[in-house]
XYZ file of C-alpha atoms in Angstrom:
204
model
C 9.887 8.557 -12.849
C 7.650 6.386 -10.667
C 8.104 6.333 -6.924
C 9.077 2.934 -5.506
C 7.250 0.735 -3.018
C 8.857 -2.272 -1.331
C 6.058 -4.754 -0.610
C 6.768 -7.443 1.966
C 4.771 -10.622 2.501
C 5.344 -14.183 3.590
C 3.442 -15.726 0.670
C 0.443 -15.427 -1.587
C 2.218 -14.636 -4.849
C 2.658 -17.376 -7.439
C 1.893 -20.264 -5.090
C -1.017 -22.645 -4.540
C -3.254 -24.201 -7.193
C -2.358 -23.025 -10.711
C 0.160 -20.607 -9.121
C -2.731 -18.208 -8.492
C -1.600 -17.344 -4.953
C -3.944 -14.882 -3.274
C -5.789 -13.301 -6.245
C -6.853 -10.238 -4.246
C -3.258 -9.389 -3.320
C -2.073 -9.944 -6.890
C -4.834 -7.668 -8.198
C -3.999 -4.960 -5.678
C -0.314 -5.083 -6.644
C -1.296 -4.867 -10.301
C -3.293 -1.682 -9.616
C -0.490 -0.176 -7.513
C 1.945 -0.861 -10.366
C -0.001 1.493 -12.613
C 1.198 4.409 -10.474
C 4.254 3.103 -8.635
C 7.228 0.851 -9.256
C 6.548 -2.170 -7.043
C 9.147 -4.656 -5.837
C 7.789 -7.615 -3.863
C 9.898 -9.337 -1.203
C 8.270 -12.720 -0.619
C 9.364 -15.217 2.025
C 7.785 -18.012 -0.034
C 9.245 -18.294 -3.509
C 6.744 -18.327 -6.390
C 6.473 -21.453 -8.505
C 8.695 -21.634 -11.565
C 5.731 -21.384 -13.945
C 4.530 -18.098 -12.425
C 5.161 -15.094 -14.641
C 4.175 -11.527 -13.935
C 5.193 -8.394 -15.797
C 3.842 -5.512 -13.714
C 6.036 -5.938 -10.606
C 9.315 -7.548 -9.620
C 9.618 -10.399 -7.121
C 12.561 -11.065 -4.842
C 12.767 -14.376 -3.018
C 15.409 -16.799 -1.828
C 15.974 -20.002 -3.778
C 13.711 -22.993 -3.105
C 16.855 -24.730 -1.857
C 16.954 -22.459 1.208
C 14.608 -24.224 3.644
C 15.143 -22.308 6.902
C 12.513 -19.575 7.261
C 14.695 -17.180 9.264
C 17.450 -17.519 6.697
C 14.967 -16.781 3.935
C 13.959 -13.530 5.671
C 17.633 -12.579 6.008
C 18.114 -13.123 2.286
C 15.217 -10.749 1.622
C 16.700 -8.071 3.870
C 19.970 -8.406 1.986
C 18.191 -8.072 -1.377
C 16.251 -5.069 -0.113
C 19.345 -3.220 1.162
C 21.083 -3.821 -2.161
C 18.047 -2.600 -4.135
C 17.570 0.441 -1.898
C 21.198 1.488 -2.329
C 20.808 1.236 -6.092
C 17.619 3.304 -6.187
C 15.767 4.546 -3.130
C 12.372 3.299 -2.069
C 9.804 5.811 -0.827
C 7.569 3.399 1.101
C 7.596 0.036 2.869
C 4.349 -1.947 2.738
C 3.600 -5.165 4.636
C 0.838 -7.684 4.122
C 0.170 -9.451 7.445
C 1.047 -7.967 10.795
C 3.135 -10.900 11.990
C 5.831 -11.625 11.130
C 5.956 -9.387 8.063
C 4.677 -6.241 9.744
C 7.183 -6.599 12.569
C 10.068 -6.869 10.093
C 8.835 -3.913 8.033
C 8.418 -1.766 11.139
C 12.007 -2.571 12.152
C 13.231 -1.633 8.673
C 11.119 1.518 8.821
C 12.971 2.595 11.965
C 16.410 1.709 10.605
C 15.999 3.081 7.077
C 13.973 6.173 8.110
C 11.201 5.338 5.656
C 7.421 5.470 6.121
C 5.806 2.068 6.606
C 2.321 0.649 6.146
C 1.086 -2.587 7.737
C -2.071 -4.139 6.268
C -3.541 -6.654 8.714
C -4.989 -9.897 7.399
C -7.354 -12.370 9.070
C -5.207 -13.787 11.853
C -3.428 -10.565 12.807
C -6.171 -9.161 15.041
C -7.310 -12.502 16.444
C -6.321 -14.880 19.193
C -8.371 -18.077 19.555
C -6.505 -20.605 21.720
C -8.999 -23.450 21.174
C -8.034 -23.717 17.491
C -4.598 -22.094 17.828
C -5.624 -19.299 15.469
C -4.180 -15.806 15.398
C -1.188 -14.168 17.002
C -2.823 -12.365 19.915
C -3.133 -15.380 22.243
C 0.594 -16.147 22.087
C 2.524 -13.861 24.489
C 5.734 -13.381 22.481
C 3.984 -12.971 19.122
C 1.402 -10.662 20.719
C 4.145 -8.474 22.185
C 5.930 -8.097 18.816
C 2.724 -7.627 16.829
C 1.314 -4.960 19.140
C 4.633 -3.110 19.040
C 4.518 -3.089 15.229
C 0.861 -2.025 15.180
C 1.656 0.944 17.410
C 4.882 1.997 15.705
C 4.135 1.656 11.988
C 3.375 4.886 10.135
C -0.038 3.652 8.965
C -2.081 0.692 10.146
C -4.683 -0.776 7.801
C -7.245 -3.491 8.416
C -9.975 -5.140 6.358
C -13.079 -4.737 8.524
C -14.652 -2.852 11.410
C -14.712 -6.201 13.240
C -10.906 -6.300 13.068
C -10.665 -2.731 14.281
C -12.887 -3.559 17.271
C -10.718 -6.583 18.070
C -7.623 -4.371 18.071
C -9.325 -2.006 20.520
C -10.090 -4.932 22.838
C -6.394 -5.782 22.826
C -5.286 -2.248 23.645
C -4.496 -0.893 20.159
C -6.295 2.445 20.192
C -4.407 4.278 17.449
C -5.949 5.404 14.157
C -6.743 2.435 11.927
C -7.754 2.802 8.281
C -10.241 0.235 6.974
C -9.738 -0.968 3.399
C -12.171 -3.792 2.612
C -10.695 -6.852 0.975
C -13.814 -8.462 -0.424
C -15.496 -9.564 -3.626
C -15.618 -7.554 -6.837
C -18.980 -5.757 -6.645
C -19.008 -5.258 -10.402
C -19.203 -9.043 -10.791
C -21.239 -10.062 -7.744
C -24.435 -8.171 -6.943
C -26.538 -8.683 -3.819
C -30.276 -8.266 -3.817
C -32.750 -9.638 -1.266
C -35.424 -11.096 -3.553
C -38.233 -11.163 -0.995
C -38.300 -8.070 1.283
C -38.488 -9.071 4.931
C -37.369 -12.667 4.311
C -34.697 -14.303 6.439
C -31.195 -13.889 5.063
C -29.034 -17.008 5.417
C -25.285 -16.655 4.920
C -22.747 -19.452 4.554
C -19.183 -18.388 5.355
C -16.366 -20.704 4.293
C -13.229 -19.652 6.160
C -9.658 -20.585 5.323
C -9.414 -22.760 8.444
C -11.900 -25.086 6.754
């Protein structure tokens, strides 16, 4: 019988254009489902035309508009599911608010937890109001979760360095979240030529 993972996120599954959500997250969950039973607790409900067979999704009805209430619904669903058949791991995409909630549940339920930081979780840029680390209350909660979770994951060395600058010195495991190298190959055609890179960020 497969071990169970409760995956928590505030969106990225079955939303956006063509209900594609965040394709990288969906692909990762698909791979995890080959070995584990995965139940996703999503604060944003997927669109009605989104169908997936390799994991289950729990979300409050679209009629529930209040975000805090939607999180409370998810906690209720999770407790009910856990009583029916135990989970072995809690996994959060995004450090805030999802990672904070998962770390709280980790403490209460005595389960191991993993928090996988995304782009804004290790940043704080007041000029464009980006990231959680320039907002005192969010920074306090996020740093608590980063310290207390069983495992802390991030996408890049740059993120890890940013965490160090903000006082998070614990072990951080880097799992890149980039392009599929089997589809996209890089080769500098002219050795010694200047490499120009265009980066289109999600703020754009």
